[in-house]
PDB file of C-alpha atoms in Angstrom:
ATOM      1  CA  MET A   1      63.245 -29.449  38.456  1.00 56.00           C
ATOM      2  CA  THR A   2      59.992 -27.822  37.393  1.00 65.00           C
ATOM      3  CA  ARG A   3      57.105 -30.195  38.064  1.00 60.00           C
ATOM      4  CA  PRO A   4      55.077 -30.710  34.856  1.00 58.00           C
ATOM      5  CA  SER A   5      51.279 -30.770  34.964  1.00 55.00           C
ATOM      6  CA  TRP A   6      51.193 -34.551  34.408  1.00 54.00           C
ATOM      7  CA  ALA A   7      53.300 -35.199  37.539  1.00 54.00           C
ATOM      8  CA  PRO A   8      50.975 -34.506  40.475  1.00 53.00           C
ATOM      9  CA  GLU A   9      52.165 -33.501  43.926  1.00 56.00           C
ATOM     10  CA  GLY A  10      53.150 -36.498  46.011  1.00 56.00           C
ATOM     11  CA  ILE A  11      55.063 -38.216  43.189  1.00 61.00           C
ATOM     12  CA  ASP A  12      58.779 -38.346  44.003  1.00 58.00           C
ATOM     13  CA  LEU A  13      60.639 -37.026  40.976  1.00 60.00           C
ATOM     14  CA  ASP A  14      64.015 -37.955  42.464  1.00 61.00           C
ATOM     15  CA  ARG A  15      63.399 -41.703  42.224  1.00 68.00           C
ATOM     16  CA  PRO A  16      63.064 -43.651  38.955  1.00 66.00           C
ATOM     17  CA  SER A  17      59.702 -45.186  38.119  1.00 66.00           C
ATOM     18  CA  ALA A  18      59.284 -48.465  36.232  1.00 67.00           C
ATOM     19  CA  SER A  19      56.328 -46.962  34.376  1.00 70.00           C
ATOM     20  CA  ARG A  20      58.303 -43.909  33.290  1.00 73.00           C
ATOM     21  CA  VAL A  21      61.223 -46.122  32.239  1.00 73.00           C
ATOM     22  CA  TYR A  22      58.819 -48.028  29.989  1.00 70.00           C
ATOM     23  CA  ASP A  23      57.504 -44.723  28.687  1.00 74.00           C
ATOM     24  CA  TYR A  24      61.057 -43.772  27.722  1.00 75.00           C
ATOM     25  CA  PHE A  25      61.681 -47.064  25.937  1.00 71.00           C
ATOM     26  CA  VAL A  26      58.556 -46.665  23.763  1.00 67.00           C
ATOM     27  CA  GLY A  27      59.357 -43.083  22.819  1.00 67.00           C
ATOM     28  CA  GLY A  28      57.063 -41.283  25.247  1.00 69.00           C
ATOM     29  CA  MET A  29      57.521 -37.845  26.782  1.00 64.00           C
ATOM     30  CA  HIS A  30      56.482 -38.677  30.359  1.00 69.00           C
ATOM     31  CA  ASN A  31      59.853 -39.472  31.887  1.00 71.00           C
ATOM     32  CA  PHE A  32      62.757 -37.722  33.602  1.00 73.00           C
ATOM     33  CA  GLU A  33      66.546 -37.904  33.458  1.00 71.00           C
ATOM     34  CA  ILE A  34      66.648 -40.267  36.423  1.00 75.00           C
ATOM     35  CA  ASP A  35      64.340 -42.663  34.528  1.00 74.00           C
ATOM     36  CA  ARG A  36      66.473 -42.439  31.406  1.00 78.00           C
ATOM     37  CA  GLU A  37      69.614 -43.228  33.413  1.00 78.00           C
ATOM     38  CA  LEU A  38      68.004 -46.398  34.773  1.00 71.00           C
ATOM     39  CA  ALA A  39      66.834 -47.354  31.278  1.00 70.00           C
ATOM     40  CA  GLN A  40      70.386 -47.096  29.998  1.00 73.00           C
ATOM     41  CA  MET A  41      71.601 -49.354  32.807  1.00 73.00           C
ATOM     42  CA  ILE A  42      68.959 -51.934  31.906  1.00 66.00           C
ATOM     43  CA  GLU A  43      70.041 -51.837  28.284  1.00 66.00           C
ATOM     44  CA  LYS A  44      73.554 -52.874  29.311  1.00 64.00           C
ATOM     45  CA  PHE A  45      72.149 -56.187  30.585  1.00 60.00           C
ATOM     46  CA  THR A  46      69.558 -56.710  27.832  1.00 60.00           C
ATOM     47  CA  PRO A  47      70.406 -54.730  24.686  1.00 55.00           C
ATOM     48  CA  ASN A  48      67.164 -55.789  22.969  1.00 64.00           C
ATOM     49  CA  VAL A  49      64.875 -54.600  25.769  1.00 64.00           C
ATOM     50  CA  ALA A  50      63.887 -51.360  24.017  1.00 65.00           C
ATOM     51  CA  GLU A  51      63.177 -53.258  20.807  1.00 72.00           C
ATOM     52  CA  THR A  52      60.938 -55.674  22.729  1.00 73.00           C
ATOM     53  CA  MET A  53      58.994 -52.895  24.412  1.00 72.00           C
ATOM     54  CA  ARG A  54      58.490 -51.037  21.145  1.00 75.00           C
ATOM     55  CA  ALA A  55      57.356 -54.264  19.471  1.00 84.00           C
ATOM     56  CA  ASN A  56      54.815 -54.706  22.263  1.00 83.00           C
ATOM     57  CA  ARG A  57      53.519 -51.152  21.853  1.00 82.00           C
ATOM     58  CA  ASP A  58      53.352 -51.535  18.072  1.00 87.00           C
ATOM     59  CA  LEU A  59      51.280 -54.697  18.445  1.00 93.00           C
ATOM     60  CA  LEU A  60      48.951 -52.843  20.798  1.00 92.00           C
ATOM     61  CA  ARG A  61      48.320 -50.152  18.214  1.00 92.00           C
ATOM     62  CA  ARG A  62      47.714 -52.665  15.429  1.00 95.00           C
ATOM     63  CA  ALA A  63      45.328 -54.674  17.597  1.00 97.00           C
ATOM     64  CA  VAL A  64      43.340 -51.638  18.780  1.00 97.00           C
ATOM     65  CA  ARG A  65      42.948 -50.379  15.210  1.00 97.00           C
ATOM     66  CA  LEU A  66      41.732 -53.813  14.114  1.00 97.00           C
ATOM     67  CA  LEU A  67      39.319 -54.050  17.024  1.00 98.00           C
ATOM     68  CA  THR A  68      37.917 -50.559  16.543  1.00 98.00           C
ATOM     69  CA  ASP A  69      37.376 -51.229  12.844  1.00 97.00           C
ATOM     70  CA  ALA A  70      35.580 -54.447  13.856  1.00 97.00           C
ATOM     71  CA  GLY A  71      33.104 -52.395  15.893  1.00 98.00           C
ATOM     72  CA  ILE A  72      34.578 -52.720  19.385  1.00 98.00           C
ATOM     73  CA  ASP A  73      34.103 -49.451  21.253  1.00 98.00           C
ATOM     74  CA  GLN A  74      35.067 -50.391  24.818  1.00 98.00           C
ATOM     75  CA  PHE A  75      38.421 -51.518  26.137  1.00 98.00           C
ATOM     76  CA  LEU A  76      39.737 -52.785  29.462  1.00 98.00           C
ATOM     77  CA  ASP A  77      43.528 -52.322  29.442  1.00 96.00           C
ATOM     78  CA  LEU A  78      45.214 -54.179  32.305  1.00 96.00           C
ATOM     79  CA  GLY A  79      48.784 -53.365  33.287  1.00 87.00           C
ATOM     80  CA  SER A  80      48.527 -50.223  31.206  1.00 82.00           C
ATOM     81  CA  GLY A  81      51.368 -48.187  32.673  1.00 78.00           C
ATOM     82  CA  ILE A  82      51.293 -44.507  31.730  1.00 74.00           C
ATOM     83  CA  PRO A  83      48.875 -43.889  28.809  1.00 71.00           C
ATOM     84  CA  THR A  84      51.478 -42.079  26.804  1.00 71.00           C
ATOM     85  CA  VAL A  85      52.049 -41.633  23.069  1.00 69.00           C
ATOM     86  CA  GLY A  86      49.906 -43.900  20.899  1.00 75.00           C
ATOM     87  CA  ASN A  87      48.081 -45.620  23.716  1.00 88.00           C
ATOM     88  CA  VAL A  88      44.657 -47.254  23.632  1.00 94.00           C
ATOM     89  CA  HIS A  89      42.396 -44.227  24.019  1.00 95.00           C
ATOM     90  CA  GLU A  90      44.339 -42.197  21.437  1.00 93.00           C
ATOM     91  CA  VAL A  91      44.218 -44.971  18.832  1.00 95.00           C
ATOM     92  CA  ALA A  92      40.619 -46.004  19.484  1.00 97.00           C
ATOM     93  CA  GLN A  93      39.157 -42.511  19.811  1.00 97.00           C
ATOM     94  CA  ALA A  94      40.918 -41.382  16.623  1.00 96.00           C
ATOM     95  CA  ARG A  95      38.724 -43.922  14.807  1.00 97.00           C
ATOM     96  CA  ASN A  96      35.672 -43.708  17.079  1.00 98.00           C
ATOM     97  CA  PRO A  97      35.447 -40.626  19.305  1.00 97.00           C
ATOM     98  CA  GLN A  98      32.903 -42.451  21.497  1.00 98.00           C
ATOM     99  CA  ALA A  99      35.244 -45.326  22.367  1.00 98.00           C
ATOM    100  CA  ARG A 100      35.550 -45.945  26.093  1.00 98.00           C
ATOM    101  CA  VAL A 101      38.727 -47.087  27.841  1.00 97.00           C
ATOM    102  CA  VAL A 102      39.484 -48.103  31.414  1.00 97.00           C
ATOM    103  CA  TYR A 103      43.166 -48.423  32.307  1.00 95.00           C
ATOM    104  CA  VAL A 104      44.238 -50.638  35.213  1.00 95.00           C
ATOM    105  CA  ASP A 105      47.657 -50.660  36.875  1.00 88.00           C
ATOM    106  CA  ILE A 106      49.126 -51.810  40.168  1.00 84.00           C
ATOM    107  CA  ASP A 107      51.791 -49.068  40.203  1.00 78.00           C
ATOM    108  CA  PRO A 108      50.511 -46.016  42.127  1.00 77.00           C
ATOM    109  CA  VAL A 109      53.001 -43.800  40.276  1.00 72.00           C
ATOM    110  CA  ALA A 110      51.562 -44.884  36.932  1.00 76.00           C
ATOM    111  CA  VAL A 111      48.017 -44.362  38.203  1.00 80.00           C
ATOM    112  CA  ALA A 112      48.746 -40.857  39.495  1.00 76.00           C
ATOM    113  CA  HIS A 113      50.414 -39.804  36.248  1.00 73.00           C
ATOM    114  CA  SER A 114      47.588 -41.387  34.250  1.00 80.00           C
ATOM    115  CA  GLN A 115      44.899 -39.535  36.165  1.00 82.00           C
ATOM    116  CA  ALA A 116      46.624 -36.247  35.406  1.00 80.00           C
ATOM    117  CA  ILE A 117      47.063 -37.092  31.709  1.00 79.00           C
ATOM    118  CA  LEU A 118      43.454 -38.272  31.283  1.00 89.00           C
ATOM    119  CA  ASP A 119      41.908 -35.316  33.105  1.00 87.00           C
ATOM    120  CA  GLY A 120      39.237 -33.831  30.863  1.00 90.00           C
ATOM    121  CA  ASN A 121      38.571 -37.029  28.884  1.00 94.00           C
ATOM    122  CA  PRO A 122      35.225 -38.296  30.279  1.00 96.00           C
ATOM    123  CA  LEU A 123      35.306 -41.529  28.270  1.00 97.00           C
ATOM    124  CA  THR A 124      38.466 -42.783  30.011  1.00 97.00           C
ATOM    125  CA  ALA A 125      39.365 -43.742  33.564  1.00 96.00           C
ATOM    126  CA  VAL A 126      42.270 -45.319  35.418  1.00 93.00           C
ATOM    127  CA  ILE A 127      42.008 -47.529  38.487  1.00 94.00           C
ATOM    128  CA  HIS A 128      44.626 -48.806  40.920  1.00 91.00           C
ATOM    129  CA  ALA A 129      44.278 -52.581  41.033  1.00 94.00           C
ATOM    130  CA  ASP A 130      46.166 -55.863  40.751  1.00 93.00           C
ATOM    131  CA  VAL A 131      45.458 -57.850  37.578  1.00 94.00           C
ATOM    132  CA  ALA A 132      45.443 -60.981  39.746  1.00 95.00           C
ATOM    133  CA  GLN A 133      42.421 -59.627  41.634  1.00 94.00           C
ATOM    134  CA  ALA A 134      39.818 -59.948  38.890  1.00 97.00           C
ATOM    135  CA  ASP A 135      36.823 -59.506  41.193  1.00 96.00           C
ATOM    136  CA  SER A 136      37.982 -56.092  42.414  1.00 96.00           C
ATOM    137  CA  ILE A 137      38.522 -54.957  38.828  1.00 97.00           C
ATOM    138  CA  LEU A 138      35.136 -56.145  37.597  1.00 97.00           C
ATOM    139  CA  SER A 139      33.348 -54.535  40.556  1.00 97.00           C
ATOM    140  CA  SER A 140      35.169 -51.203  40.277  1.00 97.00           C
ATOM    141  CA  PRO A 141      32.754 -48.263  40.006  1.00 97.00           C
ATOM    142  CA  ASP A 142      34.744 -46.800  37.110  1.00 96.00           C
ATOM    143  CA  VAL A 143      34.652 -50.098  35.226  1.00 97.00           C
ATOM    144  CA  ARG A 144      30.906 -50.411  35.795  1.00 97.00           C
ATOM    145  CA  ARG A 145      30.325 -46.773  34.840  1.00 97.00           C
ATOM    146  CA  LEU A 146      32.201 -46.839  31.545  1.00 98.00           C
ATOM    147  CA  LEU A 147      32.053 -50.443  30.336  1.00 98.00           C
ATOM    148  CA  ASP A 148      28.922 -52.436  29.505  1.00 98.00           C
ATOM    149  CA  PHE A 149      29.638 -56.138  29.883  1.00 97.00           C
ATOM    150  CA  GLU A 150      26.358 -56.937  28.163  1.00 98.00           C
ATOM    151  CA  ARG A 151      28.049 -55.855  24.917  1.00 98.00           C
ATOM    152  CA  PRO A 152      31.317 -57.051  23.338  1.00 98.00           C
ATOM    153  CA  ILE A 153      34.447 -55.700  24.978  1.00 98.00           C
ATOM    154  CA  ALA A 154      38.170 -55.954  24.342  1.00 98.00           C
ATOM    155  CA  VAL A 155      40.329 -57.130  27.248  1.00 98.00           C
ATOM    156  CA  LEU A 156      43.967 -56.150  26.771  1.00 98.00           C
ATOM    157  CA  LEU A 157      46.663 -57.995  28.728  1.00 97.00           C
ATOM    158  CA  LEU A 158      49.759 -56.730  27.004  1.00 93.00           C
ATOM    159  CA  GLY A 159      53.070 -57.217  28.772  1.00 86.00           C
ATOM    160  CA  VAL A 160      51.536 -57.729  32.205  1.00 89.00           C
ATOM    161  CA  LEU A 161      50.980 -61.423  32.963  1.00 94.00           C
ATOM    162  CA  HIS A 162      54.721 -62.135  33.196  1.00 89.00           C
ATOM    163  CA  PHE A 163      54.712 -59.857  36.256  1.00 84.00           C
ATOM    164  CA  VAL A 164      52.161 -62.113  37.977  1.00 91.00           C
ATOM    165  CA  PRO A 165      53.874 -65.039  39.768  1.00 90.00           C
ATOM    166  CA  ASP A 166      52.491 -68.550  39.583  1.00 94.00           C
ATOM    167  CA  GLU A 167      51.437 -68.450  43.237  1.00 94.00           C
ATOM    168  CA  SER A 168      49.021 -65.620  42.407  1.00 94.00           C
ATOM    169  CA  ASP A 169      47.342 -67.906  39.839  1.00 96.00           C
ATOM    170  CA  PRO A 170      47.222 -65.601  36.804  1.00 96.00           C
ATOM    171  CA  ALA A 171      45.369 -68.272  34.810  1.00 97.00           C
ATOM    172  CA  ALA A 172      42.420 -68.136  37.216  1.00 97.00           C
ATOM    173  CA  ALA A 173      42.336 -64.336  37.099  1.00 97.00           C
ATOM    174  CA  VAL A 174      42.349 -64.285  33.300  1.00 98.00           C
ATOM    175  CA  ALA A 175      39.633 -66.948  33.167  1.00 98.00           C
ATOM    176  CA  LYS A 176      37.412 -64.879  35.472  1.00 98.00           C
ATOM    177  CA  LEU A 177      37.897 -61.761  33.351  1.00 98.00           C
ATOM    178  CA  LEU A 178      37.084 -63.644  30.162  1.00 98.00           C
ATOM    179  CA  ASP A 179      34.049 -65.358  31.705  1.00 98.00           C
ATOM    180  CA  ALA A 180      32.594 -61.882  32.332  1.00 98.00           C
ATOM    181  CA  CYS A 181      32.643 -61.120  28.591  1.00 98.00           C
ATOM    182  CA  VAL A 182      29.835 -61.853  26.137  1.00 98.00           C
ATOM    183  CA  PRO A 183      30.334 -63.566  22.743  1.00 98.00           C
ATOM    184  CA  GLY A 184      31.860 -61.213  20.212  1.00 98.00           C
ATOM    185  CA  SER A 185      34.406 -59.986  22.746  1.00 98.00           C
ATOM    186  CA  TYR A 186      38.163 -60.161  22.214  1.00 98.00           C
ATOM    187  CA  VAL A 187      41.266 -60.677  24.322  1.00 98.00           C
ATOM    188  CA  ALA A 188      44.802 -59.636  23.354  1.00 98.00           C
ATOM    189  CA  ILE A 189      47.747 -61.087  25.269  1.00 98.00           C
ATOM    190  CA  THR A 190      51.497 -60.567  25.023  1.00 95.00           C
ATOM    191  CA  HIS A 191      53.883 -62.358  27.364  1.00 94.00           C
ATOM    192  CA  ALA A 192      57.652 -62.618  27.795  1.00 87.00           C
ATOM    193  CA  THR A 193      59.187 -66.016  27.140  1.00 88.00           C
ATOM    194  CA  ALA A 194      62.443 -67.912  27.530  1.00 79.00           C
ATOM    195  CA  ASP A 195      61.851 -69.671  24.216  1.00 82.00           C
ATOM    196  CA  GLY A 196      64.779 -69.005  21.880  1.00 73.00           C
ATOM    197  CA  GLN A 197      66.385 -66.483  24.213  1.00 69.00           C
ATOM    198  CA  PRO A 198      70.162 -66.120  24.666  1.00 65.00           C
ATOM    199  CA  GLN A 199      71.703 -66.743  28.061  1.00 67.00           C
ATOM    200  CA  GLU A 200      72.202 -63.051  28.848  1.00 63.00           C
ATOM    201  CA  VAL A 201      68.440 -62.486  28.691  1.00 62.00           C
ATOM    202  CA  LEU A 202      67.823 -65.398  31.058  1.00 60.00           C
ATOM    203  CA  ASP A 203      70.487 -64.041  33.416  1.00 61.00           C
ATOM    204  CA  ALA A 204      68.821 -60.637  33.394  1.00 57.00           C
ATOM    205  CA  GLN A 205      65.520 -62.309  34.234  1.00 53.00           C
ATOM    206  CA  LYS A 206      67.139 -63.786  37.347  1.00 51.00           C
ATOM    207  CA  LEU A 207      68.235 -60.292  38.370  1.00 48.00           C
ATOM    208  CA  SER A 208      64.621 -59.142  38.207  1.00 42.00           C
ATOM    209  CA  GLY A 209      63.985 -61.279  41.281  1.00 40.00           C
ATOM    210  CA  ARG A 210      65.770 -58.615  43.308  1.00 40.00           C
ATOM    211  CA  THR A 211      63.188 -55.985  42.392  1.00 42.00           C
ATOM    212  CA  SER A 212      59.475 -55.520  43.089  1.00 49.00           C
ATOM    213  CA  THR A 213      58.682 -56.388  39.465  1.00 58.00           C
ATOM    214  CA  GLU A 214      60.097 -59.883  39.092  1.00 68.00           C
ATOM    215  CA  ILE A 215      59.425 -61.429  35.693  1.00 76.00           C
ATOM    216  CA  THR A 216      58.173 -64.987  35.219  1.00 86.00           C
ATOM    217  CA  LEU A 217      59.071 -66.248  31.754  1.00 86.00           C
ATOM    218  CA  ARG A 218      56.627 -68.818  30.378  1.00 92.00           C
ATOM    219  CA  GLY A 219      56.620 -71.090  27.346  1.00 92.00           C
ATOM    220  CA  ARG A 220      54.338 -70.858  24.336  1.00 95.00           C
ATOM    221  CA  ASP A 221      51.939 -73.614  25.441  1.00 96.00           C
ATOM    222  CA  GLU A 222      51.473 -72.075  28.879  1.00 96.00           C
ATOM    223  CA  ILE A 223      50.800 -68.656  27.347  1.00 97.00           C
ATOM    224  CA  ALA A 224      48.395 -70.141  24.793  1.00 98.00           C
ATOM    225  CA  ALA A 225      46.365 -71.676  27.629  1.00 98.00           C
ATOM    226  CA  TYR A 226      45.376 -68.192  28.848  1.00 98.00           C
ATOM    227  CA  PHE A 227      43.134 -67.819  25.791  1.00 98.00           C
ATOM    228  CA  GLY A 228      41.010 -70.746  26.957  1.00 97.00           C
ATOM    229  CA  ASP A 229      38.541 -71.888  24.303  1.00 97.00           C
ATOM    230  CA  TRP A 230      38.446 -68.513  22.533  1.00 98.00           C
ATOM    231  CA  THR A 231      39.372 -68.613  18.848  1.00 98.00           C
ATOM    232  CA  LEU A 232      42.803 -67.231  18.028  1.00 98.00           C
ATOM    233  CA  LEU A 233      42.826 -64.965  14.977  1.00 98.00           C
ATOM    234  CA  GLU A 234      45.480 -65.447  12.334  1.00 97.00           C
ATOM    235  CA  PRO A 235      48.447 -65.714  12.580  1.00 97.00           C
ATOM    236  CA  GLY A 236      47.840 -67.244  16.024  1.00 97.00           C
ATOM    237  CA  LEU A 237      50.216 -66.890  18.962  1.00 98.00           C
ATOM    238  CA  VAL A 238      53.508 -65.714  17.471  1.00 96.00           C
ATOM    239  CA  GLN A 239      56.598 -63.648  18.237  1.00 92.00           C
ATOM    240  CA  LEU A 240      55.564 -59.994  18.471  1.00 92.00           C
ATOM    241  CA  PRO A 241      56.943 -58.737  15.122  1.00 90.00           C
ATOM    242  CA  LEU A 242      55.164 -61.591  13.307  1.00 94.00           C
ATOM    243  CA  TRP A 243      51.694 -60.531  14.440  1.00 96.00           C
ATOM    244  CA  ARG A 244      50.151 -58.795  11.413  1.00 95.00           C
ATOM    245  CA  PRO A 245      53.092 -56.496  10.565  1.00 92.00           C
ATOM    246  CA  GLU A 246      52.178 -53.454   8.519  1.00 86.00           C
ATOM    247  CA  ASP A 247      55.386 -53.800   6.520  1.00 78.00           C
ATOM    248  CA  PRO A 248      57.421 -57.012   5.985  1.00 74.00           C
ATOM    249  CA  ALA A 249      60.517 -54.971   6.830  1.00 67.00           C
ATOM    250  CA  ASP A 250      59.161 -54.589  10.368  1.00 69.00           C
ATOM    251  CA  ILE A 251      59.754 -58.286  11.040  1.00 73.00           C
ATOM    252  CA  GLY A 252      63.539 -58.110  10.891  1.00 67.00           C
ATOM    253  CA  GLU A 253      65.937 -60.989  10.541  1.00 70.00           C
ATOM    254  CA  ASN A 254      65.463 -62.382  14.053  1.00 69.00           C
ATOM    255  CA  PRO A 255      61.874 -61.880  15.252  1.00 69.00           C
ATOM    256  CA  GLU A 256      62.506 -64.309  18.121  1.00 66.00           C
ATOM    257  CA  ARG A 257      64.702 -61.659  19.724  1.00 68.00           C
ATOM    258  CA  SER A 258      61.559 -59.808  20.732  1.00 74.00           C
ATOM    259  CA  GLY A 259      61.475 -62.319  23.582  1.00 82.00           C
ATOM    260  CA  ALA A 260      57.685 -62.409  23.744  1.00 89.00           C
ATOM    261  CA  TYR A 261      54.635 -63.976  22.148  1.00 95.00           C
ATOM    262  CA  GLY A 262      51.454 -62.141  21.225  1.00 97.00           C
ATOM    263  CA  GLY A 263      47.998 -63.045  19.976  1.00 98.00           C
ATOM    264  CA  LEU A 264      44.386 -61.915  19.681  1.00 98.00           C
ATOM    265  CA  ALA A 265      41.387 -64.194  20.222  1.00 98.00           C
ATOM    266  CA  LYS A 266      37.606 -63.853  19.884  1.00 98.00           C
ATOM    267  CA  LYS A 267      34.847 -65.350  22.009  1.00 98.00           C
ATOM    268  CA  ASP A 268      32.485 -67.219  19.693  1.00 96.00           C
TER     269      ASP A 268
END
């Protein structure tokens, strides 16, 4: 296999990567045959998984466009994965070329790929960190260099908190991140849920416990608590396809099958 420029030396191309599998599901180009084979195996257990991931990515794009149009020009994207097609910096910088974005991910494979992809874009950076370790994120030199916490900022926690187990206290980490933001800032959160899910999805969730990326499904009230006292924008915390769809046809007949809630809130 010829190693592409976005796959730096040291990355094993013979083993699948969770980040590249996600990239495949959302229509990206940064994945290999071994990643696609694993994705197809996952789909056998949870046939709606690709739909859920695309719904999450679509919500991200809608939220970033809204935020950029509202004057937000700096973004902290936690659990970002590989910044592939239609990611935060592409959407934001298309509207405001001076928008700044810091990506954060715990997966070293995702970070290495991201650094190669973002090379040459001085208004972006990627750091290797755990979303549960808010202090290390906030004190990162790249975060401090690119993001000014004296001005409004958008904190993006899309599809990441369900990978943080209860014992790591994700609520405390989110609270610390939000406390660092000034009024006028925003937070976007999406989170997988068991609410309304068929048994096969719950069974697949149990299987995730055998991997390094176990998923913790949480209910709507528990997810809503992450927003603290920030004001949720309409339509509130809803199933992903119901969050400001661009076309009513995008909702589909069973939006609950997305298996996740999403919302955007502002600090007053």
